[in-house]
mmCIF file of C-alpha atoms in Angstrom:
data_model
loop_
_atom_site.group_PDB
_atom_site.id
_atom_site.type_symbol
_atom_site.label_atom_id
_atom_site.label_comp_id
_atom_site.label_asym_id
_atom_site.label_seq_id
_atom_site.Cartn_x
_atom_site.Cartn_y
_atom_site.Cartn_z
ATOM 1 C CA MET A 1 -39.342 -50.961 82.713
ATOM 2 C CA LYS A 2 -41.598 -49.250 80.409
ATOM 3 C CA PRO A 3 -42.152 -50.292 76.985
ATOM 4 C CA ASP A 4 -41.354 -46.932 75.458
ATOM 5 C CA ASN A 5 -37.864 -46.969 77.257
ATOM 6 C CA PHE A 6 -37.173 -50.542 76.076
ATOM 7 C CA TYR A 7 -37.981 -49.420 72.452
ATOM 8 C CA TYR A 8 -35.661 -46.473 72.576
ATOM 9 C CA GLN A 9 -32.948 -48.523 74.246
ATOM 10 C CA PHE A 10 -33.352 -51.112 71.409
ATOM 11 C CA LEU A 11 -33.328 -48.662 68.788
ATOM 12 C CA GLY A 12 -30.229 -46.995 70.006
ATOM 13 C CA LYS A 13 -28.203 -50.306 70.103
ATOM 14 C CA ILE A 14 -29.433 -50.970 66.481
ATOM 15 C CA LEU A 15 -28.252 -47.729 65.281
ATOM 16 C CA GLY A 16 -25.156 -47.877 67.205
ATOM 17 C CA LEU A 17 -24.323 -51.273 65.654
ATOM 18 C CA GLY A 18 -25.272 -50.254 62.191
ATOM 19 C CA THR A 19 -22.821 -47.239 62.479
ATOM 20 C CA LEU A 20 -20.141 -49.755 63.500
ATOM 21 C CA PHE A 21 -20.723 -51.836 60.463
ATOM 22 C CA LEU A 22 -20.421 -48.854 58.191
ATOM 23 C CA PHE A 23 -16.859 -48.007 59.124
ATOM 24 C CA PRO A 24 -15.288 -51.092 57.430
ATOM 25 C CA LEU A 25 -16.956 -50.213 54.405
ATOM 26 C CA ILE A 26 -15.719 -46.662 54.127
ATOM 27 C CA THR A 27 -12.170 -48.022 54.740
ATOM 28 C CA VAL A 28 -12.433 -50.460 52.067
ATOM 29 C CA GLU A 29 -13.810 -47.963 49.653
ATOM 30 C CA LEU A 30 -10.886 -45.626 50.412
ATOM 31 C CA THR A 31 -8.383 -48.417 49.904
ATOM 32 C CA ALA A 32 -10.126 -49.936 46.977
ATOM 33 C CA PHE A 33 -8.711 -46.812 44.751
ATOM 34 C CA PRO A 34 -5.104 -45.975 45.724
ATOM 35 C CA PRO A 35 -3.901 -42.692 44.475
ATOM 36 C CA VAL A 36 -2.592 -42.733 41.017
ATOM 37 C CA ALA A 37 1.314 -42.129 40.603
ATOM 38 C CA VAL A 38 2.296 -39.343 38.469
ATOM 39 C CA ALA A 39 5.063 -39.651 36.283
ATOM 40 C CA GLN A 40 8.212 -37.647 37.063
ATOM 41 C CA GLN A 41 10.665 -35.970 34.885
ATOM 42 C CA PRO A 42 13.950 -37.821 34.366
ATOM 43 C CA GLN A 43 16.689 -36.746 36.202
ATOM 44 C CA ASN A 44 19.910 -35.633 34.541
ATOM 45 C CA SER A 45 21.869 -38.615 33.552
ATOM 46 C CA ALA A 46 25.451 -38.967 34.314
ATOM 47 C CA LEU A 47 26.164 -40.116 30.597
ATOM 48 C CA SER A 48 26.063 -37.912 27.486
ATOM 49 C CA PRO A 49 23.646 -38.720 24.752
ATOM 50 C CA ASN A 50 26.687 -40.077 22.535
ATOM 51 C CA GLN A 51 27.716 -42.336 25.563
ATOM 52 C CA LEU A 52 24.204 -43.859 25.873
ATOM 53 C CA GLN A 53 23.871 -44.254 22.044
ATOM 54 C CA ASN A 54 27.372 -46.335 22.007
ATOM 55 C CA ILE A 55 26.183 -48.394 24.969
ATOM 56 C CA ALA A 56 22.820 -49.222 23.340
ATOM 57 C CA GLN A 57 24.510 -50.108 20.057
ATOM 58 C CA GLY A 58 26.523 -52.526 22.033
ATOM 59 C CA ILE A 59 23.877 -54.502 23.569
ATOM 60 C CA THR A 60 21.140 -54.300 20.797
ATOM 61 C CA VAL A 61 20.593 -57.237 18.787
ATOM 62 C CA LYS A 62 18.629 -58.268 15.676
ATOM 63 C CA VAL A 63 17.411 -61.736 15.453
ATOM 64 C CA ILE A 64 16.756 -63.296 12.201
ATOM 65 C CA SER A 65 15.286 -66.803 11.899
ATOM 66 C CA GLY A 66 13.893 -68.152 8.597
ATOM 67 C CA GLU A 67 11.222 -65.820 7.432
ATOM 68 C CA SER A 68 10.858 -64.423 11.116
ATOM 69 C CA SER A 69 12.755 -61.540 12.550
ATOM 70 C CA GLY A 70 12.821 -59.537 15.915
ATOM 71 C CA SER A 71 14.991 -57.525 18.016
ATOM 72 C CA GLY A 72 16.251 -57.378 21.598
ATOM 73 C CA ILE A 73 18.973 -56.449 24.111
ATOM 74 C CA ILE A 74 21.760 -58.832 25.413
ATOM 75 C CA ILE A 75 21.355 -59.612 29.173
ATOM 76 C CA LYS A 76 24.312 -62.144 29.348
ATOM 77 C CA ASN A 77 26.881 -63.337 26.925
ATOM 78 C CA GLN A 78 27.674 -67.076 27.062
ATOM 79 C CA ASN A 79 30.731 -67.782 24.745
ATOM 80 C CA GLN A 80 29.703 -67.099 21.186
ATOM 81 C CA VAL A 81 25.984 -67.035 21.958
#
């Protein structure tokens, strides 16, 4: 085997392996930044605005404790609490 032929075979193997190592980097780059979701317009509700307001008033609470206050929604009733 001639030295020149060995050199080209070795260079071909190095370049081939180097190319194979680049493929995982490309896929990592593509998956690192997933596409951003675009907000969709809300679909028409089966309830009217007045019905939604009545439901919201029924589950909305204001909490007052000493000098602190807050607000929230009722998730589950337990007796009088």
